[in-house]
Amino acid sequence: MAEPDLATPGEGDEAYGSRPPGGSAPESLRMGSLPEASDAAVVVAIGRFREEALAEAYRRHGGAVFGLARRLLTDAAIAEEVAQEVFLRLWNNPERFDPERGSLRSFLLAQTHSRSVDVLRSDRARRAREERDLRATATAGYDLEHEVWDLAVADAVREAVADLPADERQAIELAYFGGRTYREVADALGAPEGTVKSRIRAGLKRMREALADVGVATGGT
Amino acid sequence: MRTMEHDEVQELLGAYALDAVEPDEAASIEAHLADCPRCRAEVAGYREVTGMFAFAGQEAPPGVWARIAAGMHEDTPPLRLDRIRPGMAPGPPGSARTRPGAPRRVRMARQILAVAAAIAIVVLAVQVARLSGRSPTRPHGVLTMADVQAALRSPGSRRVVLLAPGAAGRGASVDAVVEPDGRGYIYDSHLVPLSADRTYQLWGVVGGARISYGLLGTSPGIVAFQGGTGLRTLAITDEVASGVVTSHHPFTVAGPVSPPL
């Protein structure tokens, strides 16, 4: 699928400039509409110190970044700090994002998750509290499908989640949204560590394959 | 750090992708990943999956953007979260006021930013004073940097930098500000002055169509314009003195309105 990038004039702008011969790569940035540019082109623009490019990246992904941090940390102020740090990292080190390796969304969310988990784990009092509450929630089965909001893929993802065996889904939920290690999940469930490890891996594999089957990209752009 | 065999690492890749391993395990896994493209690809695939779990429908909170923007202009390293105590009184999401107990570095940085902004405004005022000898096209009233500053300060206003295609180094640039209701100003113009039979003309790109926002004269000073919903790009072209209804000229300078109106 051909993506518009900053080098391609918008529709109706036939007279706008001239195309460089041989087609245009994201590097040949010319004035165009940022909102229509690919994530990769936006990051290249960030690399050229274009502040509005970071604003565009924030517009696209800030909600997801903040939302995930908020969900893990509950404290909105700290979630804001995490979101700020993730985007400032993108501003200072845009070269760390490799579009061949995955989407900008997953790149930013991986950092958000990792940072949030650091905060969670540094607060032992909070963790002890969670362990006490864990018994109550572990068997109830947190509803993963209600976390999915992306309208473009929502149906496919919800279906993939619904098709997960309950134990795989539970292991993923407790680890990902609880910020727990697989050992802590095993402790809470009273299950062997090896079992939890393989449930997590099997569940993620299953979802990746289900999403690939319906054409949702799960590996690189 | 213990070296892990490939099989042992593989069993942990799912948990690793969820940040659900111990720090020493993470170190061993990362050492293996450095040399194993297959495992790297497996982790990347899992991260794409988790990327879809998360809250894509939410709006990015604007208060956080104000802090990111402030951070972009500082040389300070990112905030250290271990210095922030959980349980401090939080502001509502989107709040831009200084939290009590904010690290000292943040308070100082904000003061520095305020001083820098004040200096920048003085510099702009001097530059515009030189330009205001030329005739702005607005027949009524004299626009000043006070009008522009008020717009820059108003919540939700977007700063737009119009540059020549091929960007930095060409020298041609124009600064603009657009408020959420579409009212805007161009103000700091660095354009080649035109001969008397030509004029610069301002355009808004709305849904791919160019809408004229008026004539700017041969050497624009501060000029007000009125944009509308859907404005994504501001652009300036070089036209005959009477202006044109539609232009087929390439943009002299252009810049995105982000987010669009």
Short mmCIF file of C-alpha atoms in Angstrom, two decimals:
data_model
loop_
_atom_site.label_atom_id
_atom_site.label_comp_id
_atom_site.label_asym_id
_atom_site.label_seq_id
_atom_site.Cartn_x
_atom_site.Cartn_y
_atom_site.Cartn_z
CA MET A 1 0.00 0.00 0.00
CA ALA A 2 1.52 3.28 -1.06
CA GLU A 3 1.64 5.75 1.78
CA PRO A 4 1.51 9.46 1.34
CA ASP A 5 4.62 11.02 2.75
CA LEU A 6 5.85 14.53 3.13
CA ALA A 7 7.33 14.50 -0.37
CA THR A 8 4.03 13.88 -2.08
CA PRO A 9 1.74 16.83 -2.79
CA GLY A 10 -1.80 16.50 -1.49
CA GLU A 11 -4.74 15.96 -3.74
CA GLY A 12 -5.67 19.11 -5.64
CA ASP A 13 -2.16 20.46 -5.38
CA GLU A 14 -1.08 19.30 -8.82
CA ALA A 15 0.91 22.46 -9.40
CA TYR A 16 2.69 22.23 -6.07
CA GLY A 17 6.37 21.97 -6.74
CA SER A 18 7.98 19.30 -8.83
CA ARG A 19 8.75 15.74 -7.89
CA PRO A 20 12.38 14.74 -7.73
CA PRO A 21 13.17 12.21 -10.48
CA GLY A 22 13.05 8.58 -9.45
CA GLY A 23 10.28 8.91 -6.89
CA SER A 24 10.48 10.21 -3.40
CA ALA A 25 11.80 8.64 -0.21
CA PRO A 26 10.82 9.86 3.25
CA GLU A 27 14.21 11.57 3.43
CA SER A 28 13.36 13.98 0.62
CA LEU A 29 11.11 16.00 2.88
CA ARG A 30 9.26 18.82 1.27
CA MET A 31 6.46 20.95 2.53
CA GLY A 32 3.28 19.00 2.73
CA SER A 33 0.66 18.12 5.21
CA LEU A 34 2.14 16.45 8.26
CA PRO A 35 -1.09 14.73 9.28
CA GLU A 36 -0.97 12.72 6.05
CA ALA A 37 2.65 11.67 6.41
CA SER A 38 3.69 8.19 7.47
CA ASP A 39 5.01 7.67 11.00
CA ALA A 40 8.45 7.03 9.51
CA ALA A 41 8.42 10.37 7.68
CA VAL A 42 7.28 12.15 10.84
CA VAL A 43 10.22 10.67 12.75
CA VAL A 44 12.63 11.76 10.02
CA ALA A 45 11.19 15.28 10.40
CA ILE A 46 11.70 15.05 14.15
CA GLY A 47 15.31 14.21 13.39
CA ARG A 48 15.52 17.52 11.55
CA PHE A 49 14.34 19.40 14.62
CA ARG A 50 10.88 20.14 13.25
CA GLU A 51 8.89 20.72 16.39
CA GLU A 52 5.57 20.38 14.63
CA ALA A 53 6.58 16.83 13.71
CA LEU A 54 6.88 15.91 17.38
CA ALA A 55 3.51 17.58 17.92
CA GLU A 56 2.07 15.38 15.18
CA ALA A 57 3.58 12.24 16.74
CA TYR A 58 2.08 13.31 20.05
CA ARG A 59 -1.31 13.93 18.46
CA ARG A 60 -1.28 10.41 16.99
CA HIS A 61 0.10 8.42 19.88
CA GLY A 62 -0.04 10.59 23.00
CA GLY A 63 -3.45 9.29 23.95
CA ALA A 64 -2.33 5.67 23.82
CA VAL A 65 0.92 6.43 25.66
CA PHE A 66 -0.78 8.38 28.42
CA GLY A 67 -3.65 5.93 28.60
CA LEU A 68 -1.37 2.94 29.11
CA ALA A 69 0.72 4.74 31.74
CA ARG A 70 -2.46 5.85 33.50
CA ARG A 71 -3.86 2.34 33.47
CA LEU A 72 -0.71 0.90 35.02
CA LEU A 73 0.02 3.68 37.48
CA THR A 74 -3.43 5.03 38.40
CA ASP A 75 -1.74 8.29 39.52
CA ALA A 76 -2.37 10.72 36.66
CA ALA A 77 0.50 13.01 37.60
CA ILE A 78 3.08 10.25 37.35
CA ALA A 79 1.47 8.98 34.16
CA GLU A 80 1.97 12.46 32.73
CA GLU A 81 5.65 12.33 33.71
CA VAL A 82 6.05 9.01 31.92
CA ALA A 83 4.31 10.32 28.79
CA GLN A 84 6.48 13.41 28.82
CA GLU A 85 9.63 11.34 29.15
CA VAL A 86 8.67 8.98 26.31
CA PHE A 87 8.10 11.84 23.86
CA LEU A 88 11.19 13.75 24.95
CA ARG A 89 13.17 10.58 24.34
CA LEU A 90 11.72 10.49 20.84
CA TRP A 91 12.73 14.12 20.35
CA ASN A 92 16.26 13.56 21.61
CA ASN A 93 16.86 10.17 20.01
CA PRO A 94 14.62 9.72 16.97
CA GLU A 95 17.27 7.46 15.41
CA ARG A 96 16.32 4.74 17.90
CA PHE A 97 13.09 4.13 16.01
CA ASP A 98 13.58 1.72 13.13
CA PRO A 99 10.47 1.46 10.95
CA GLU A 100 11.67 -1.94 9.70
CA ARG A 101 11.39 -3.33 13.21
CA GLY A 102 7.87 -2.31 14.06
CA SER A 103 5.33 0.49 14.23
CA LEU A 104 5.96 3.78 15.98
CA ARG A 105 2.95 3.03 18.16
CA SER A 106 4.40 -0.21 19.50
CA PHE A 107 7.83 1.43 19.89
CA LEU A 108 6.38 4.19 22.06
CA LEU A 109 4.10 1.86 24.00
CA ALA A 110 6.94 -0.56 24.73
CA GLN A 111 8.89 2.28 26.31
CA THR A 112 5.81 3.50 28.13
CA HIS A 113 5.13 0.05 29.54
CA SER A 114 8.71 -0.52 30.57
CA ARG A 115 9.00 2.86 32.28
CA SER A 116 5.67 2.42 34.05
CA VAL A 117 6.67 -1.01 35.30
CA ASP A 118 9.91 0.50 36.67
CA VAL A 119 7.86 2.98 38.66
CA LEU A 120 5.44 0.31 39.85
CA ARG A 121 8.20 -1.97 41.02
CA SER A 122 10.08 0.77 42.80
CA ASP A 123 7.10 1.24 45.03
CA ARG A 124 7.15 -1.77 47.24
CA ALA A 125 4.29 -0.65 49.43
CA ARG A 126 2.05 -0.48 46.42
CA ARG A 127 3.15 -3.88 45.29
CA ALA A 128 2.48 -5.44 48.68
CA ARG A 129 -0.99 -3.96 48.55
CA GLU A 130 -1.55 -5.38 45.12
CA GLU A 131 -0.47 -8.84 46.19
CA ARG A 132 -3.13 -8.78 48.89
CA ASP A 133 -5.77 -7.75 46.37
CA LEU A 134 -4.49 -10.18 43.79
CA ARG A 135 -6.27 -13.22 45.17
CA ALA A 136 -9.57 -11.44 44.76
CA THR A 137 -9.00 -10.45 41.16
CA ALA A 138 -7.04 -13.41 39.82
CA THR A 139 -9.98 -15.72 39.52
CA ALA A 140 -12.43 -13.01 38.48
CA GLY A 141 -10.56 -12.65 35.20
CA TYR A 142 -9.92 -9.08 34.16
CA ASP A 143 -11.61 -8.24 30.91
CA LEU A 144 -8.86 -7.64 28.38
CA GLU A 145 -11.16 -6.97 25.49
CA HIS A 146 -12.47 -3.78 27.04
CA GLU A 147 -8.98 -2.30 26.78
CA VAL A 148 -9.04 -2.37 23.00
CA TRP A 149 -10.00 0.96 21.49
CA ASP A 150 -8.35 1.25 18.13
CA LEU A 151 -11.34 1.38 15.84
CA ALA A 152 -9.37 0.28 12.83
CA VAL A 153 -8.44 -3.07 14.32
CA ALA A 154 -10.82 -3.31 17.24
CA ASP A 155 -13.01 -6.08 15.89
CA ALA A 156 -10.11 -8.24 14.80
CA VAL A 157 -8.30 -7.81 18.09
CA ARG A 158 -11.40 -8.37 20.20
CA GLU A 159 -12.09 -11.57 18.35
CA ALA A 160 -8.50 -12.72 18.75
CA VAL A 161 -8.72 -12.01 22.49
CA ALA A 162 -12.06 -13.78 22.80
CA ASP A 163 -10.58 -16.86 21.16
CA LEU A 164 -7.75 -17.06 23.66
CA PRO A 165 -7.96 -19.87 26.18
CA ALA A 166 -8.88 -18.35 29.52
CA ASP A 167 -5.62 -19.31 31.23
CA GLU A 168 -3.50 -17.71 28.48
CA ARG A 169 -5.55 -14.53 28.57
CA GLN A 170 -5.39 -14.32 32.33
CA ALA A 171 -1.60 -14.77 32.41
CA ILE A 172 -1.15 -11.99 29.84
CA GLU A 173 -3.53 -9.64 31.63
CA LEU A 174 -1.95 -10.12 35.03
CA ALA A 175 1.57 -9.65 33.64
CA TYR A 176 0.96 -6.80 31.22
CA PHE A 177 -1.61 -4.70 33.02
CA GLY A 178 -0.47 -5.62 36.50
CA GLY A 179 3.18 -4.90 35.84
CA ARG A 180 4.04 -8.26 37.38
CA THR A 181 6.87 -10.62 36.58
CA TYR A 182 5.91 -14.13 35.45
CA ARG A 183 7.12 -15.37 38.85
CA GLU A 184 4.73 -13.04 40.64
CA VAL A 185 1.92 -14.20 38.38
CA ALA A 186 2.82 -17.83 39.12
CA ASP A 187 2.81 -17.04 42.84
CA ALA A 188 -0.58 -15.40 42.67
CA LEU A 189 -2.12 -18.19 40.62
CA GLY A 190 -0.42 -20.97 42.53
CA ALA A 191 0.84 -22.31 39.21
CA PRO A 192 4.36 -23.44 38.22
CA GLU A 193 6.58 -20.75 36.73
CA GLY A 194 7.17 -22.78 33.58
CA THR A 195 3.43 -23.02 33.04
CA VAL A 196 2.97 -19.28 33.28
CA LYS A 197 5.89 -18.62 30.93
CA SER A 198 4.46 -20.88 28.29
CA ARG A 199 0.91 -19.60 28.70
CA ILE A 200 2.09 -16.06 28.08
CA ARG A 201 4.12 -17.07 25.05
CA ALA A 202 1.40 -19.30 23.63
CA GLY A 203 -1.24 -16.61 24.08
CA LEU A 204 0.87 -13.96 22.36
CA LYS A 205 1.68 -16.33 19.52
CA ARG A 206 -1.95 -17.21 19.09
CA MET A 207 -2.96 -13.55 18.93
CA ARG A 208 -0.18 -12.71 16.52
CA GLU A 209 -1.25 -15.49 14.17
CA ALA A 210 -4.93 -14.64 14.45
CA LEU A 211 -4.22 -11.01 13.62
CA ALA A 212 -1.93 -11.96 10.73
CA ASP A 213 -4.74 -14.17 9.37
CA VAL A 214 -7.04 -11.20 9.12
CA GLY A 215 -4.36 -8.98 7.65
CA VAL A 216 -3.48 -6.88 10.67
CA ALA A 217 0.24 -6.08 10.66
CA THR A 218 2.08 -7.53 13.60
CA GLY A 219 5.67 -7.42 12.48
CA GLY A 220 7.32 -4.35 11.02
CA THR A 221 5.43 -1.81 8.97
CA MET B 1 24.83 -12.10 34.36
CA ARG B 2 24.39 -15.67 33.30
CA THR B 3 24.61 -16.65 29.64
CA MET B 4 21.38 -18.26 28.54
CA GLU B 5 20.97 -20.90 25.90
CA HIS B 6 18.73 -20.15 22.96
CA ASP B 7 15.97 -22.52 24.12
CA GLU B 8 15.90 -21.02 27.58
CA VAL B 9 15.65 -17.53 26.12
CA GLN B 10 12.88 -18.55 23.75
CA GLU B 11 10.69 -19.72 26.62
CA LEU B 12 11.04 -16.29 28.17
CA LEU B 13 10.41 -14.18 25.10
CA GLY B 14 6.69 -13.80 25.73
CA ALA B 15 7.22 -12.67 29.31
CA TYR B 16 10.10 -10.45 28.20
CA ALA B 17 7.89 -8.67 25.68
CA LEU B 18 5.50 -7.90 28.54
CA ASP B 19 8.32 -6.59 30.78
CA ALA B 20 7.50 -9.54 33.00
CA VAL B 21 10.98 -10.89 33.74
CA GLU B 22 13.49 -10.19 36.49
CA PRO B 23 16.21 -7.62 35.72
CA ASP B 24 18.98 -10.23 35.57
CA GLU B 25 16.89 -12.36 33.22
CA ALA B 26 16.28 -9.29 31.06
CA ALA B 27 20.03 -8.69 30.85
CA SER B 28 20.69 -12.28 29.75
CA ILE B 29 17.89 -12.13 27.22
CA GLU B 30 19.13 -8.86 25.76
CA ALA B 31 22.62 -10.28 25.42
CA HIS B 32 21.14 -13.12 23.38
CA LEU B 33 18.91 -10.84 21.33
CA ALA B 34 21.92 -8.85 20.20
CA ASP B 35 22.99 -11.88 18.18
CA CYS B 36 19.73 -13.58 17.33
CA PRO B 37 17.50 -11.99 14.66
CA ARG B 38 14.90 -14.71 15.01
CA CYS B 39 14.32 -14.01 18.65
CA ARG B 40 14.37 -10.27 18.00
CA ALA B 41 11.67 -10.71 15.39
CA GLU B 42 9.61 -12.82 17.79
CA VAL B 43 9.78 -10.10 20.46
CA ALA B 44 8.93 -7.41 17.92
CA GLY B 45 5.86 -9.39 16.88
CA TYR B 46 4.66 -9.70 20.48
CA ARG B 47 5.16 -5.98 21.03
CA GLU B 48 2.99 -5.21 18.02
CA VAL B 49 0.28 -7.36 19.58
CA THR B 50 0.46 -5.58 22.94
CA GLY B 51 0.50 -2.28 21.08
CA MET B 52 -3.04 -3.06 19.99
CA PHE B 53 -4.32 -3.57 23.51
CA ALA B 54 -3.72 -0.08 24.52
CA PHE B 55 -6.05 2.85 24.48
CA ALA B 56 -5.69 4.00 20.91
CA GLY B 57 -8.97 5.89 21.01
CA GLN B 58 -8.01 8.39 23.65
CA GLU B 59 -7.13 12.01 22.92
CA ALA B 60 -3.62 13.08 23.79
CA PRO B 61 -3.89 15.27 26.89
CA PRO B 62 -2.89 18.84 25.95
CA GLY B 63 -1.38 19.70 29.34
CA VAL B 64 1.26 17.05 28.80
CA TRP B 65 2.14 18.55 25.43
CA ALA B 66 2.86 21.91 27.07
CA ARG B 67 5.43 20.18 29.26
CA ILE B 68 6.94 18.27 26.35
CA ALA B 69 7.24 21.54 24.43
CA ALA B 70 8.98 23.11 27.39
CA GLY B 71 11.28 20.10 27.63
CA MET B 72 12.25 20.39 23.98
CA HIS B 73 13.87 23.74 24.60
CA GLU B 74 15.87 22.70 27.60
CA ASP B 75 19.17 20.93 27.81
CA THR B 76 18.23 19.09 30.97
CA PRO B 77 18.05 15.32 30.83
CA PRO B 78 14.67 13.60 31.21
CA LEU B 79 13.12 13.60 34.67
CA ARG B 80 14.19 10.85 36.99
CA LEU B 81 11.05 9.11 38.10
CA ASP B 82 12.63 7.62 41.22
CA ARG B 83 12.68 11.12 42.66
CA ILE B 84 8.96 11.49 42.31
CA ARG B 85 7.01 10.07 45.18
CA PRO B 86 3.80 8.27 44.26
CA GLY B 87 0.89 9.61 46.21
CA MET B 88 1.70 13.29 45.70
CA ALA B 89 -1.40 15.34 45.08
CA PRO B 90 -2.04 14.96 41.36
CA GLY B 91 -3.43 17.67 39.14
CA PRO B 92 -6.22 16.74 36.73
CA PRO B 93 -4.91 15.30 33.46
CA GLY B 94 -4.15 18.18 31.17
CA SER B 95 -3.26 20.55 34.00
CA ALA B 96 -0.31 22.70 33.10
CA ARG B 97 0.26 24.34 36.48
CA THR B 98 3.33 23.54 38.51
CA ARG B 99 2.72 20.70 40.92
CA PRO B 100 3.68 21.34 44.50
CA GLY B 101 6.86 19.45 45.12
CA ALA B 102 7.87 19.44 41.47
CA PRO B 103 11.61 18.81 41.26
CA ARG B 104 13.61 22.01 41.53
CA ARG B 105 15.07 21.49 38.07
CA VAL B 106 11.59 21.75 36.56
CA ARG B 107 10.76 25.00 38.36
CA MET B 108 14.05 26.57 37.35
CA ALA B 109 13.63 25.42 33.79
CA ARG B 110 10.22 27.05 33.61
CA GLN B 111 11.66 30.35 34.82
CA ILE B 112 14.44 30.15 32.28
CA LEU B 113 11.90 29.44 29.57
CA ALA B 114 9.82 32.45 30.60
CA VAL B 115 12.86 34.72 30.42
CA ALA B 116 13.87 33.29 27.06
CA ALA B 117 10.37 33.84 25.73
CA ALA B 118 10.45 37.44 26.92
CA ILE B 119 13.75 38.02 25.17
CA ALA B 120 12.46 36.37 22.00
CA ILE B 121 9.45 38.68 21.97
CA VAL B 122 11.67 41.74 22.27
CA VAL B 123 13.80 40.52 19.37
CA LEU B 124 10.71 39.90 17.27
CA ALA B 125 9.37 43.35 18.11
CA VAL B 126 12.55 44.95 16.86
CA GLN B 127 12.47 42.98 13.63
CA VAL B 128 8.84 43.79 13.01
CA ALA B 129 9.43 47.48 13.66
CA ARG B 130 11.78 47.43 10.71
CA LEU B 131 9.23 45.71 8.51
CA SER B 132 6.30 47.87 9.50
CA GLY B 133 7.62 50.67 7.31
CA ARG B 134 6.23 48.63 4.38
CA SER B 135 2.54 48.63 3.83
CA PRO B 136 0.58 45.84 5.37
CA THR B 137 -2.52 45.00 3.39
CA ARG B 138 -4.94 45.44 6.23
CA PRO B 139 -6.48 48.88 5.57
CA HIS B 140 -7.83 49.34 9.05
CA GLY B 141 -5.85 49.57 12.25
CA VAL B 142 -2.20 48.94 12.81
CA LEU B 143 -1.35 45.44 14.01
CA THR B 144 1.42 45.13 16.50
CA MET B 145 3.36 42.35 18.18
CA ALA B 146 1.02 42.79 21.13
CA ASP B 147 -1.74 41.28 18.99
CA VAL B 148 0.55 38.47 17.93
CA GLN B 149 1.71 37.80 21.49
CA ALA B 150 -1.87 37.64 22.70
CA ALA B 151 -2.60 35.06 20.03
CA LEU B 152 0.53 33.06 20.89
CA ARG B 153 -0.54 32.95 24.51
CA SER B 154 -4.14 31.98 23.84
CA PRO B 155 -4.93 28.34 24.69
CA GLY B 156 -5.07 26.01 21.73
CA SER B 157 -3.28 28.36 19.40
CA ARG B 158 -0.87 26.74 16.96
CA ARG B 159 2.40 28.20 15.90
CA VAL B 160 3.15 27.60 12.25
CA VAL B 161 6.56 27.93 10.67
CA LEU B 162 6.42 28.38 6.91
CA LEU B 163 9.58 27.30 5.16
CA ALA B 164 10.73 27.00 1.59
CA PRO B 165 10.66 23.48 0.13
CA GLY B 166 14.10 22.02 0.63
CA ALA B 167 13.97 23.60 4.09
CA ALA B 168 16.71 25.01 6.23
CA GLY B 169 19.46 27.15 4.81
CA ARG B 170 17.40 28.71 2.05
CA GLY B 171 16.61 31.61 4.31
CA ALA B 172 13.01 32.18 3.30
CA SER B 173 10.71 31.72 6.27
CA VAL B 174 7.57 33.15 7.76
CA ASP B 175 6.17 32.70 11.26
CA ALA B 176 2.47 32.49 11.88
CA VAL B 177 0.05 31.75 14.65
CA VAL B 178 -3.49 30.39 14.31
CA GLU B 179 -6.06 30.34 17.06
CA PRO B 180 -8.67 27.60 17.34
CA ASP B 181 -11.37 29.84 15.86
CA GLY B 182 -9.25 30.30 12.74
CA ARG B 183 -8.09 33.83 13.40
CA GLY B 184 -4.38 34.15 12.78
CA TYR B 185 -1.42 36.35 12.08
CA ILE B 186 1.67 36.03 10.02
CA TYR B 187 4.39 38.04 11.64
CA ASP B 188 8.06 37.39 11.23
CA SER B 189 8.55 37.27 7.47
CA HIS B 190 11.88 36.66 5.83
CA LEU B 191 10.93 36.84 2.18
CA VAL B 192 12.64 38.38 -0.80
CA PRO B 193 10.90 41.74 -1.41
CA LEU B 194 8.95 41.70 -4.69
CA SER B 195 8.85 44.31 -7.43
CA ALA B 196 5.90 46.69 -7.44
CA ASP B 197 3.96 44.70 -10.06
CA ARG B 198 3.85 41.58 -7.87
CA THR B 199 2.46 40.62 -4.49
CA TYR B 200 2.70 37.80 -2.02
CA GLN B 201 -0.58 35.99 -1.48
CA LEU B 202 -1.56 33.90 1.54
CA TRP B 203 -3.38 30.58 1.14
CA GLY B 204 -4.93 28.06 3.42
CA VAL B 205 -5.02 24.43 2.36
CA VAL B 206 -8.30 22.91 3.45
CA GLY B 207 -9.00 19.36 2.35
CA GLY B 208 -6.63 19.62 -0.59
CA ALA B 209 -8.10 22.86 -1.94
CA ARG B 210 -6.32 26.20 -1.70
CA ILE B 211 -8.33 29.07 -0.27
CA SER B 212 -7.03 32.59 -0.57
CA TYR B 213 -6.59 34.37 2.73
CA GLY B 214 -5.61 37.65 1.15
CA LEU B 215 -2.78 39.64 -0.34
CA LEU B 216 0.32 40.37 1.68
CA GLY B 217 2.03 43.03 -0.40
CA THR B 218 5.60 43.05 -1.60
CA SER B 219 7.18 42.68 1.82
CA PRO B 220 4.76 41.46 4.47
CA GLY B 221 4.76 42.78 8.02
CA ILE B 222 2.18 41.64 10.54
CA VAL B 223 -0.91 40.56 8.69
CA ALA B 224 -4.11 39.13 10.13
CA PHE B 225 -6.17 36.49 8.40
CA GLN B 226 -9.21 34.38 9.08
CA GLY B 227 -8.95 30.66 8.51
CA GLY B 228 -11.61 28.00 8.96
CA THR B 229 -12.24 24.44 10.04
CA GLY B 230 -10.05 21.88 8.39
CA LEU B 231 -7.13 24.23 7.84
CA ARG B 232 -4.08 22.00 7.58
CA THR B 233 -1.45 24.08 5.84
CA LEU B 234 -0.61 27.74 5.42
CA ALA B 235 1.24 28.74 2.29
CA ILE B 236 2.42 31.82 0.42
CA THR B 237 2.82 32.29 -3.32
CA ASP B 238 4.25 35.01 -5.52
CA GLU B 239 1.55 36.49 -7.83
CA VAL B 240 0.72 39.53 -9.99
CA ALA B 241 -0.10 42.64 -7.98
CA SER B 242 -3.86 42.15 -8.27
CA GLY B 243 -3.66 38.68 -6.82
CA VAL B 244 -5.33 35.59 -8.30
CA VAL B 245 -8.42 33.54 -7.59
CA THR B 246 -6.62 30.25 -8.02
CA SER B 247 -2.91 29.75 -8.06
CA HIS B 248 -0.85 27.21 -9.91
CA HIS B 249 2.42 28.46 -8.62
CA PRO B 250 4.56 26.36 -6.31
CA PHE B 251 4.56 27.58 -2.72
CA THR B 252 7.26 30.05 -1.89
CA VAL B 253 6.96 28.94 1.70
CA ALA B 254 4.51 26.65 3.48
CA GLY B 255 4.00 25.07 6.86
CA PRO B 256 1.59 22.69 8.57
CA VAL B 257 -1.10 23.69 11.05
CA SER B 258 -0.74 20.97 13.63
CA PRO B 259 -3.20 19.86 14.79
CA PRO B 260 -5.45 21.00 11.97
CA LEU B 261 -8.38 23.24 12.85
#
